[in-house]
């Protein structure tokens, strides 16, 4: 019986090490070492000092005649579940800076000392002023979203919405065809092949842009590759390997005809045998 009483009174009996070994006070504050007691909630290793009561005080009132004669009970800040936040006036740094400049203080250290010895607070707005600024709604104002009107059943029975959608699609297709005809006509006129816009009619073969281009193409001189002006005007080759321009042209024409039978992308390889 004495052993059971000792085990129950010993707080280290419900730890991972138990009563064996060295018992340290820090073991009672480590949640991983604590074990749950039978019929008690799990401990978190927090030591609660004696004499501390948690919660909010419950003010009991008897409601007798003496309290009725003293007046109606008022709600105090202590009985409320939350604390009213008092608006504390903040420092007016703009006024402090203005006063410091007026006093002739322009350096940072001088202004810091001036703020330490002087104090100016901003004006706080009272709750009555905020209530007066509240927006007053007219009594006839209605909140929410207006109810959508019901769909007429007669329009659904005669497929009015379907016919309306089909008409819109026909208008879009006609507008698209007219735009295509205009673009095709402008292209033909700008190319100089047609003097008038050909009208498309079913069963008639008309010319397209491909047939017009296949018939004749305007000769276009290839533009030379772009070079910097200093290379085109001032830069001259330092070495001339050909005796004249005619010799250079003859050599390149011979190379163009000779590279057909040579291997390689540029025609500098060995000669390739004929293929059947």
PDB file of C-alpha atoms in Angstrom:
ATOM      1  CA  UNK A   1       0.000   0.000   0.000  1.00  0.00           C
ATOM      2  CA  UNK A   2       2.855   2.329   0.836  1.00  0.00           C
ATOM      3  CA  UNK A   3       4.534   1.542  -2.494  1.00  0.00           C
ATOM      4  CA  UNK A   4       1.327   2.328  -4.409  1.00  0.00           C
ATOM      5  CA  UNK A   5       0.972   5.628  -2.597  1.00  0.00           C
ATOM      6  CA  UNK A   6       4.592   6.526  -3.389  1.00  0.00           C
ATOM      7  CA  UNK A   7       4.121   5.693  -7.072  1.00  0.00           C
ATOM      8  CA  UNK A   8       0.967   7.784  -7.343  1.00  0.00           C
ATOM      9  CA  UNK A   9       2.515  10.805  -5.652  1.00  0.00           C
ATOM     10  CA  UNK A  10       5.738  10.634  -7.695  1.00  0.00           C
ATOM     11  CA  UNK A  11       5.287  12.778 -10.894  1.00  0.00           C
ATOM     12  CA  UNK A  12       8.088  10.893 -12.666  1.00  0.00           C
ATOM     13  CA  UNK A  13       6.051   7.676 -12.617  1.00  0.00           C
ATOM     14  CA  UNK A  14       4.224   8.833 -15.788  1.00  0.00           C
ATOM     15  CA  UNK A  15       7.321   9.540 -17.858  1.00  0.00           C
ATOM     16  CA  UNK A  16       9.179   7.403 -20.381  1.00  0.00           C
ATOM     17  CA  UNK A  17      11.990   6.585 -17.934  1.00  0.00           C
ATOM     18  CA  UNK A  18       9.680   6.052 -14.967  1.00  0.00           C
ATOM     19  CA  UNK A  19      11.117   6.031 -11.466  1.00  0.00           C
ATOM     20  CA  UNK A  20      14.306   4.312 -12.598  1.00  0.00           C
ATOM     21  CA  UNK A  21      17.425   6.312 -13.319  1.00  0.00           C
ATOM     22  CA  UNK A  22      18.055   9.992 -12.727  1.00  0.00           C
ATOM     23  CA  UNK A  23      14.901  12.111 -12.528  1.00  0.00           C
ATOM     24  CA  UNK A  24      15.340  15.660 -13.853  1.00  0.00           C
ATOM     25  CA  UNK A  25      12.793  18.477 -13.720  1.00  0.00           C
ATOM     26  CA  UNK A  26      13.166  19.068 -17.447  1.00  0.00           C
ATOM     27  CA  UNK A  27      11.665  15.634 -18.089  1.00  0.00           C
ATOM     28  CA  UNK A  28       8.308  16.921 -16.845  1.00  0.00           C
ATOM     29  CA  UNK A  29       8.401  19.742 -19.437  1.00  0.00           C
ATOM     30  CA  UNK A  30       9.126  17.525 -22.456  1.00  0.00           C
ATOM     31  CA  UNK A  31       5.892  16.373 -24.080  1.00  0.00           C
ATOM     32  CA  UNK A  32       7.623  13.448 -25.817  1.00  0.00           C
ATOM     33  CA  UNK A  33       8.641  11.917 -22.487  1.00  0.00           C
ATOM     34  CA  UNK A  34       5.256  12.309 -20.755  1.00  0.00           C
ATOM     35  CA  UNK A  35       2.751   9.443 -20.646  1.00  0.00           C
ATOM     36  CA  UNK A  36      -0.995   9.794 -20.390  1.00  0.00           C
ATOM     37  CA  UNK A  37      -2.533   9.042 -17.001  1.00  0.00           C
ATOM     38  CA  UNK A  38      -5.626   6.902 -16.684  1.00  0.00           C
ATOM     39  CA  UNK A  39      -8.782   8.997 -16.626  1.00  0.00           C
ATOM     40  CA  UNK A  40      -6.945  12.300 -17.128  1.00  0.00           C
ATOM     41  CA  UNK A  41      -6.275  14.457 -20.208  1.00  0.00           C
ATOM     42  CA  UNK A  42      -2.893  14.353 -21.910  1.00  0.00           C
ATOM     43  CA  UNK A  43      -0.345  16.733 -20.454  1.00  0.00           C
ATOM     44  CA  UNK A  44       1.666  19.120 -22.630  1.00  0.00           C
ATOM     45  CA  UNK A  45       4.572  19.711 -20.291  1.00  0.00           C
ATOM     46  CA  UNK A  46       3.492  23.214 -19.286  1.00  0.00           C
ATOM     47  CA  UNK A  47       3.929  24.047 -15.611  1.00  0.00           C
ATOM     48  CA  UNK A  48       1.065  26.232 -14.390  1.00  0.00           C
ATOM     49  CA  UNK A  49       1.945  28.456 -11.430  1.00  0.00           C
ATOM     50  CA  UNK A  50      -0.252  28.212  -8.373  1.00  0.00           C
ATOM     51  CA  UNK A  51      -2.952  30.837  -7.836  1.00  0.00           C
ATOM     52  CA  UNK A  52      -3.713  31.543 -11.509  1.00  0.00           C
ATOM     53  CA  UNK A  53      -7.329  31.455 -12.682  1.00  0.00           C
ATOM     54  CA  UNK A  54      -8.119  31.450 -16.383  1.00  0.00           C
ATOM     55  CA  UNK A  55     -11.215  32.960 -17.975  1.00  0.00           C
ATOM     56  CA  UNK A  56     -13.311  36.086 -17.510  1.00  0.00           C
ATOM     57  CA  UNK A  57     -14.848  37.029 -14.193  1.00  0.00           C
ATOM     58  CA  UNK A  58     -18.592  36.472 -14.027  1.00  0.00           C
ATOM     59  CA  UNK A  59     -20.265  39.388 -12.301  1.00  0.00           C
ATOM     60  CA  UNK A  60     -23.297  38.064 -10.488  1.00  0.00           C
ATOM     61  CA  UNK A  61     -26.117  40.492  -9.769  1.00  0.00           C
ATOM     62  CA  UNK A  62     -28.900  39.745  -7.421  1.00  0.00           C
ATOM     63  CA  UNK A  63     -31.363  42.078  -9.089  1.00  0.00           C
ATOM     64  CA  UNK A  64     -32.756  43.448  -5.842  1.00  0.00           C
ATOM     65  CA  UNK A  65     -34.464  46.732  -5.075  1.00  0.00           C
ATOM     66  CA  UNK A  66     -31.186  48.436  -4.166  1.00  0.00           C
ATOM     67  CA  UNK A  67     -29.771  47.903  -7.652  1.00  0.00           C
ATOM     68  CA  UNK A  68     -33.050  49.066  -9.205  1.00  0.00           C
ATOM     69  CA  UNK A  69     -32.916  52.312  -7.180  1.00  0.00           C
ATOM     70  CA  UNK A  70     -29.307  52.965  -8.182  1.00  0.00           C
ATOM     71  CA  UNK A  71     -30.264  52.981 -11.892  1.00  0.00           C
ATOM     72  CA  UNK A  72     -30.204  50.744 -14.891  1.00  0.00           C
ATOM     73  CA  UNK A  73     -27.142  48.532 -15.208  1.00  0.00           C
ATOM     74  CA  UNK A  74     -24.647  49.701 -17.795  1.00  0.00           C
ATOM     75  CA  UNK A  75     -22.328  47.471 -19.775  1.00  0.00           C
ATOM     76  CA  UNK A  76     -18.760  48.063 -18.721  1.00  0.00           C
ATOM     77  CA  UNK A  77     -15.652  47.214 -20.696  1.00  0.00           C
ATOM     78  CA  UNK A  78     -14.713  44.542 -18.160  1.00  0.00           C
ATOM     79  CA  UNK A  79     -17.899  42.526 -18.783  1.00  0.00           C
ATOM     80  CA  UNK A  80     -17.531  42.529 -22.550  1.00  0.00           C
ATOM     81  CA  UNK A  81     -15.818  39.532 -24.181  1.00  0.00           C
ATOM     82  CA  UNK A  82     -13.558  41.920 -26.110  1.00  0.00           C
ATOM     83  CA  UNK A  83     -11.718  45.042 -25.188  1.00  0.00           C
ATOM     84  CA  UNK A  84     -12.630  48.323 -26.746  1.00  0.00           C
ATOM     85  CA  UNK A  85      -9.730  49.785 -28.655  1.00  0.00           C
ATOM     86  CA  UNK A  86      -9.036  53.310 -27.589  1.00  0.00           C
ATOM     87  CA  UNK A  87      -7.913  55.568 -30.384  1.00  0.00           C
ATOM     88  CA  UNK A  88      -4.587  56.943 -29.244  1.00  0.00           C
ATOM     89  CA  UNK A  89      -3.463  60.117 -30.903  1.00  0.00           C
ATOM     90  CA  UNK A  90      -0.447  59.659 -33.151  1.00  0.00           C
ATOM     91  CA  UNK A  91       2.467  62.051 -33.433  1.00  0.00           C
ATOM     92  CA  UNK A  92       2.180  64.722 -36.108  1.00  0.00           C
ATOM     93  CA  UNK A  93       5.618  64.573 -37.753  1.00  0.00           C
ATOM     94  CA  UNK A  94       4.676  67.143 -40.387  1.00  0.00           C
ATOM     95  CA  UNK A  95       3.944  69.726 -37.710  1.00  0.00           C
ATOM     96  CA  UNK A  96       7.142  68.772 -35.867  1.00  0.00           C
ATOM     97  CA  UNK A  97       9.242  69.188 -39.019  1.00  0.00           C
ATOM     98  CA  UNK A  98       7.628  72.540 -39.744  1.00  0.00           C
ATOM     99  CA  UNK A  99       8.302  73.762 -36.213  1.00  0.00           C
ATOM    100  CA  UNK A 100      11.907  72.547 -36.385  1.00  0.00           C
ATOM    101  CA  UNK A 101      12.550  74.371 -39.658  1.00  0.00           C
ATOM    102  CA  UNK A 102      10.934  77.513 -38.259  1.00  0.00           C
ATOM    103  CA  UNK A 103      13.314  77.254 -35.288  1.00  0.00           C
ATOM    104  CA  UNK A 104      16.287  77.091 -37.672  1.00  0.00           C
ATOM    105  CA  UNK A 105      17.085  73.387 -37.277  1.00  0.00           C
ATOM    106  CA  UNK A 106      17.946  71.818 -40.632  1.00  0.00           C
ATOM    107  CA  UNK A 107      20.327  68.970 -39.777  1.00  0.00           C
ATOM    108  CA  UNK A 108      19.156  65.440 -38.958  1.00  0.00           C
ATOM    109  CA  UNK A 109      20.695  65.405 -35.470  1.00  0.00           C
ATOM    110  CA  UNK A 110      19.149  68.760 -34.557  1.00  0.00           C
ATOM    111  CA  UNK A 111      15.705  67.655 -35.732  1.00  0.00           C
ATOM    112  CA  UNK A 112      16.044  64.365 -33.805  1.00  0.00           C
ATOM    113  CA  UNK A 113      16.785  66.291 -30.594  1.00  0.00           C
ATOM    114  CA  UNK A 114      13.892  68.664 -31.316  1.00  0.00           C
ATOM    115  CA  UNK A 115      11.454  65.737 -31.633  1.00  0.00           C
ATOM    116  CA  UNK A 116      12.764  64.283 -28.367  1.00  0.00           C
ATOM    117  CA  UNK A 117      11.986  67.513 -26.485  1.00  0.00           C
ATOM    118  CA  UNK A 118       8.775  68.523 -28.278  1.00  0.00           C
ATOM    119  CA  UNK A 119       5.603  66.583 -28.951  1.00  0.00           C
ATOM    120  CA  UNK A 120       2.677  67.338 -31.267  1.00  0.00           C
ATOM    121  CA  UNK A 121      -0.275  64.968 -31.586  1.00  0.00           C
ATOM    122  CA  UNK A 122      -2.724  64.607 -34.411  1.00  0.00           C
ATOM    123  CA  UNK A 123      -6.370  65.277 -33.762  1.00  0.00           C
ATOM    124  CA  UNK A 124      -8.392  62.106 -33.235  1.00  0.00           C
ATOM    125  CA  UNK A 125     -11.817  61.816 -34.735  1.00  0.00           C
ATOM    126  CA  UNK A 126     -14.541  61.039 -32.243  1.00  0.00           C
ATOM    127  CA  UNK A 127     -17.092  58.310 -32.719  1.00  0.00           C
ATOM    128  CA  UNK A 128     -19.913  60.851 -33.072  1.00  0.00           C
ATOM    129  CA  UNK A 129     -18.245  62.331 -36.109  1.00  0.00           C
ATOM    130  CA  UNK A 130     -17.943  58.917 -37.697  1.00  0.00           C
ATOM    131  CA  UNK A 131     -21.609  58.225 -37.088  1.00  0.00           C
ATOM    132  CA  UNK A 132     -22.541  61.475 -38.778  1.00  0.00           C
ATOM    133  CA  UNK A 133     -20.584  60.486 -41.858  1.00  0.00           C
ATOM    134  CA  UNK A 134     -22.525  57.255 -42.300  1.00  0.00           C
ATOM    135  CA  UNK A 135     -24.463  57.066 -45.522  1.00  0.00           C
ATOM    136  CA  UNK A 136     -28.197  57.228 -45.088  1.00  0.00           C
ATOM    137  CA  UNK A 137     -30.166  55.036 -47.443  1.00  0.00           C
ATOM    138  CA  UNK A 138     -33.566  56.136 -48.720  1.00  0.00           C
ATOM    139  CA  UNK A 139     -36.476  54.157 -47.261  1.00  0.00           C
ATOM    140  CA  UNK A 140     -37.619  53.061 -50.732  1.00  0.00           C
ATOM    141  CA  UNK A 141     -34.260  51.530 -51.665  1.00  0.00           C
ATOM    142  CA  UNK A 142     -34.295  47.799 -52.431  1.00  0.00           C
ATOM    143  CA  UNK A 143     -31.174  45.643 -52.174  1.00  0.00           C
ATOM    144  CA  UNK A 144     -30.297  42.575 -54.185  1.00  0.00           C
ATOM    145  CA  UNK A 145     -30.562  41.506 -57.831  1.00  0.00           C
ATOM    146  CA  UNK A 146     -33.728  42.012 -59.815  1.00  0.00           C
ATOM    147  CA  UNK A 147     -35.632  38.875 -60.742  1.00  0.00           C
ATOM    148  CA  UNK A 148     -35.188  37.771 -64.349  1.00  0.00           C
ATOM    149  CA  UNK A 149     -38.411  37.793 -66.348  1.00  0.00           C
ATOM    150  CA  UNK A 150     -39.794  34.411 -67.222  1.00  0.00           C
ATOM    151  CA  UNK A 151     -39.257  33.026 -70.729  1.00  0.00           C
ATOM    152  CA  UNK A 152     -42.454  33.207 -72.800  1.00  0.00           C
ATOM    153  CA  UNK A 153     -43.680  29.714 -73.567  1.00  0.00           C
ATOM    154  CA  UNK A 154     -45.220  30.815 -76.902  1.00  0.00           C
ATOM    155  CA  UNK A 155     -41.767  31.733 -78.290  1.00  0.00           C
ATOM    156  CA  UNK A 156     -40.401  28.342 -77.283  1.00  0.00           C
ATOM    157  CA  UNK A 157     -43.245  26.454 -78.983  1.00  0.00           C
ATOM    158  CA  UNK A 158     -42.821  28.223 -82.329  1.00  0.00           C
ATOM    159  CA  UNK A 159     -38.952  27.961 -82.254  1.00  0.00           C
ATOM    160  CA  UNK A 160     -38.512  31.708 -82.330  1.00  0.00           C
ATOM    161  CA  UNK A 161     -35.020  31.624 -80.826  1.00  0.00           C
ATOM    162  CA  UNK A 162     -33.863  29.040 -83.381  1.00  0.00           C
ATOM    163  CA  UNK A 163     -35.131  31.122 -86.301  1.00  0.00           C
ATOM    164  CA  UNK A 164     -33.451  34.195 -84.863  1.00  0.00           C
ATOM    165  CA  UNK A 165     -30.134  32.366 -84.576  1.00  0.00           C
ATOM    166  CA  UNK A 166     -30.387  31.082 -88.179  1.00  0.00           C
ATOM    167  CA  UNK A 167     -31.058  34.592 -89.502  1.00  0.00           C
ATOM    168  CA  UNK A 168     -28.005  35.924 -87.687  1.00  0.00           C
ATOM    169  CA  UNK A 169     -25.836  33.153 -89.145  1.00  0.00           C
ATOM    170  CA  UNK A 170     -27.092  33.926 -92.693  1.00  0.00           C
ATOM    171  CA  UNK A 171     -26.254  37.600 -92.269  1.00  0.00           C
ATOM    172  CA  UNK A 172     -22.756  36.759 -91.081  1.00  0.00           C
ATOM    173  CA  UNK A 173     -22.131  34.406 -94.029  1.00  0.00           C
ATOM    174  CA  UNK A 174     -23.349  36.991 -96.562  1.00  0.00           C
ATOM    175  CA  UNK A 175     -21.135  39.674 -95.043  1.00  0.00           C
ATOM    176  CA  UNK A 176     -18.158  37.308 -95.124  1.00  0.00           C
ATOM    177  CA  UNK A 177     -18.714  36.458 -98.793  1.00  0.00           C
ATOM    178  CA  UNK A 178     -18.980  40.121 -99.762  1.00  0.00           C
ATOM    179  CA  UNK A 179     -15.726  40.870 -97.946  1.00  0.00           C
ATOM    180  CA  UNK A 180     -13.950  37.998 -99.730  1.00  0.00           C
ATOM    181  CA  UNK A 181     -15.175  39.253-103.123  1.00  0.00           C
ATOM    182  CA  UNK A 182     -13.890  42.753-102.362  1.00  0.00           C
ATOM    183  CA  UNK A 183     -10.464  41.476-101.309  1.00  0.00           C
ATOM    184  CA  UNK A 184     -10.166  39.252-104.413  1.00  0.00           C
ATOM    185  CA  UNK A 185     -11.150  42.136-106.684  1.00  0.00           C
ATOM    186  CA  UNK A 186      -8.603  44.502-105.134  1.00  0.00           C
ATOM    187  CA  UNK A 187      -5.844  41.898-105.506  1.00  0.00           C
ATOM    188  CA  UNK A 188      -6.612  41.353-109.184  1.00  0.00           C
ATOM    189  CA  UNK A 189      -6.726  45.067-109.945  1.00  0.00           C
ATOM    190  CA  UNK A 190      -3.492  45.821-108.057  1.00  0.00           C
ATOM    191  CA  UNK A 191      -1.674  43.091-110.008  1.00  0.00           C
ATOM    192  CA  UNK A 192      -2.812  44.649-113.305  1.00  0.00           C
ATOM    193  CA  UNK A 193      -4.345  41.506-114.740  1.00  0.00           C
ATOM    194  CA  UNK A 194      -8.019  42.430-114.732  1.00  0.00           C
ATOM    195  CA  UNK A 195      -9.635  45.692-115.664  1.00  0.00           C
ATOM    196  CA  UNK A 196     -12.972  44.769-114.163  1.00  0.00           C
ATOM    197  CA  UNK A 197     -13.943  42.555-111.267  1.00  0.00           C
ATOM    198  CA  UNK A 198     -15.189  39.211-112.449  1.00  0.00           C
ATOM    199  CA  UNK A 199     -18.547  38.223-111.096  1.00  0.00           C
ATOM    200  CA  UNK A 200     -18.718  34.718-109.739  1.00  0.00           C
ATOM    201  CA  UNK A 201     -21.559  32.713-111.134  1.00  0.00           C
ATOM    202  CA  UNK A 202     -22.256  28.989-110.685  1.00  0.00           C
ATOM    203  CA  UNK A 203     -21.030  26.794-113.525  1.00  0.00           C
ATOM    204  CA  UNK A 204     -18.517  29.347-114.852  1.00  0.00           C
ATOM    205  CA  UNK A 205     -14.751  28.900-114.617  1.00  0.00           C
ATOM    206  CA  UNK A 206     -13.007  32.029-113.356  1.00  0.00           C
ATOM    207  CA  UNK A 207      -9.372  32.858-112.972  1.00  0.00           C
ATOM    208  CA  UNK A 208      -7.689  32.731-109.614  1.00  0.00           C
ATOM    209  CA  UNK A 209      -4.527  34.357-108.404  1.00  0.00           C
ATOM    210  CA  UNK A 210      -2.575  31.156-109.095  1.00  0.00           C
ATOM    211  CA  UNK A 211      -3.687  31.039-112.754  1.00  0.00           C
ATOM    212  CA  UNK A 212      -2.875  34.701-113.215  1.00  0.00           C
ATOM    213  CA  UNK A 213       0.610  34.311-111.744  1.00  0.00           C
ATOM    214  CA  UNK A 214       1.201  31.196-113.816  1.00  0.00           C
ATOM    215  CA  UNK A 215       0.374  33.101-117.006  1.00  0.00           C
ATOM    216  CA  UNK A 216       2.948  35.870-116.619  1.00  0.00           C
ATOM    217  CA  UNK A 217       5.257  37.201-113.953  1.00  0.00           C
ATOM    218  CA  UNK A 218       6.840  40.606-113.900  1.00  0.00           C
ATOM    219  CA  UNK A 219      10.633  40.361-113.941  1.00  0.00           C
ATOM    220  CA  UNK A 220      12.149  41.537-110.698  1.00  0.00           C
ATOM    221  CA  UNK A 221      15.812  42.370-110.351  1.00  0.00           C
ATOM    222  CA  UNK A 222      17.294  40.745-107.251  1.00  0.00           C
ATOM    223  CA  UNK A 223      18.388  43.315-104.717  1.00  0.00           C
ATOM    224  CA  UNK A 224      22.037  43.190-103.672  1.00  0.00           C
ATOM    225  CA  UNK A 225      22.896  42.082-100.185  1.00  0.00           C
ATOM    226  CA  UNK A 226      23.179  44.838 -97.633  1.00  0.00           C
ATOM    227  CA  UNK A 227      26.650  45.985 -96.670  1.00  0.00           C
ATOM    228  CA  UNK A 228      27.969  48.756 -94.500  1.00  0.00           C
ATOM    229  CA  UNK A 229      28.746  51.932 -96.458  1.00  0.00           C
ATOM    230  CA  UNK A 230      32.416  51.920 -95.448  1.00  0.00           C
ATOM    231  CA  UNK A 231      32.865  48.496 -97.056  1.00  0.00           C
ATOM    232  CA  UNK A 232      31.015  49.360-100.258  1.00  0.00           C
ATOM    233  CA  UNK A 233      32.802  52.677-100.869  1.00  0.00           C
ATOM    234  CA  UNK A 234      36.177  52.665 -99.185  1.00  0.00           C
ATOM    235  CA  UNK A 235      37.139  49.011 -98.617  1.00  0.00           C
ATOM    236  CA  UNK A 236      39.196  47.565-101.486  1.00  0.00           C
ATOM    237  CA  UNK A 237      40.520  44.029-101.868  1.00  0.00           C
ATOM    238  CA  UNK A 238      44.202  43.790-100.912  1.00  0.00           C
ATOM    239  CA  UNK A 239      44.890  40.918-103.332  1.00  0.00           C
ATOM    240  CA  UNK A 240      43.755  40.439-106.926  1.00  0.00           C
ATOM    241  CA  UNK A 241      44.199  36.826-108.096  1.00  0.00           C
ATOM    242  CA  UNK A 242      42.658  37.379-111.548  1.00  0.00           C
ATOM    243  CA  UNK A 243      44.291  39.346-114.329  1.00  0.00           C
ATOM    244  CA  UNK A 244      41.036  41.080-115.251  1.00  0.00           C
ATOM    245  CA  UNK A 245      37.313  41.008-114.618  1.00  0.00           C
ATOM    246  CA  UNK A 246      36.734  38.990-117.766  1.00  0.00           C
ATOM    247  CA  UNK A 247      39.167  36.302-116.559  1.00  0.00           C
ATOM    248  CA  UNK A 248      37.329  36.145-113.243  1.00  0.00           C
ATOM    249  CA  UNK A 249      33.978  35.694-114.980  1.00  0.00           C
ATOM    250  CA  UNK A 250      35.331  32.920-117.215  1.00  0.00           C
ATOM    251  CA  UNK A 251      36.839  31.102-114.211  1.00  0.00           C
ATOM    252  CA  UNK A 252      33.603  31.180-112.235  1.00  0.00           C
ATOM    253  CA  UNK A 253      31.527  30.003-115.182  1.00  0.00           C
ATOM    254  CA  UNK A 254      33.935  27.065-115.644  1.00  0.00           C
ATOM    255  CA  UNK A 255      33.642  26.242-111.939  1.00  0.00           C
ATOM    256  CA  UNK A 256      29.845  26.284-112.112  1.00  0.00           C
ATOM    257  CA  UNK A 257      29.854  23.817-115.004  1.00  0.00           C
ATOM    258  CA  UNK A 258      32.537  21.620-113.459  1.00  0.00           C
ATOM    259  CA  UNK A 259      31.019  21.253-109.962  1.00  0.00           C
ATOM    260  CA  UNK A 260      28.103  19.258-111.413  1.00  0.00           C
ATOM    261  CA  UNK A 261      30.226  16.119-111.613  1.00  0.00           C
ATOM    262  CA  UNK A 262      32.031  16.679-108.293  1.00  0.00           C
ATOM    263  CA  UNK A 263      30.976  15.539-104.824  1.00  0.00           C
ATOM    264  CA  UNK A 264      30.113  17.815-101.928  1.00  0.00           C
ATOM    265  CA  UNK A 265      27.583  20.601-101.351  1.00  0.00           C
ATOM    266  CA  UNK A 266      29.859  23.268-102.865  1.00  0.00           C
ATOM    267  CA  UNK A 267      31.259  21.098-105.673  1.00  0.00           C
ATOM    268  CA  UNK A 268      34.865  20.977-104.374  1.00  0.00           C
ATOM    269  CA  UNK A 269      35.051  17.192-103.918  1.00  0.00           C
ATOM    270  CA  UNK A 270      36.306  14.397-106.108  1.00  0.00           C
ATOM    271  CA  UNK A 271      34.757  13.526-109.450  1.00  0.00           C
ATOM    272  CA  UNK A 272      31.782  11.216-109.291  1.00  0.00           C
ATOM    273  CA  UNK A 273      31.289   8.396-111.771  1.00  0.00           C
ATOM    274  CA  UNK A 274      28.327   8.405-114.097  1.00  0.00           C
ATOM    275  CA  UNK A 275      25.152   6.697-112.957  1.00  0.00           C
ATOM    276  CA  UNK A 276      22.712   4.798-115.104  1.00  0.00           C
TER     277      UNK A 276
END
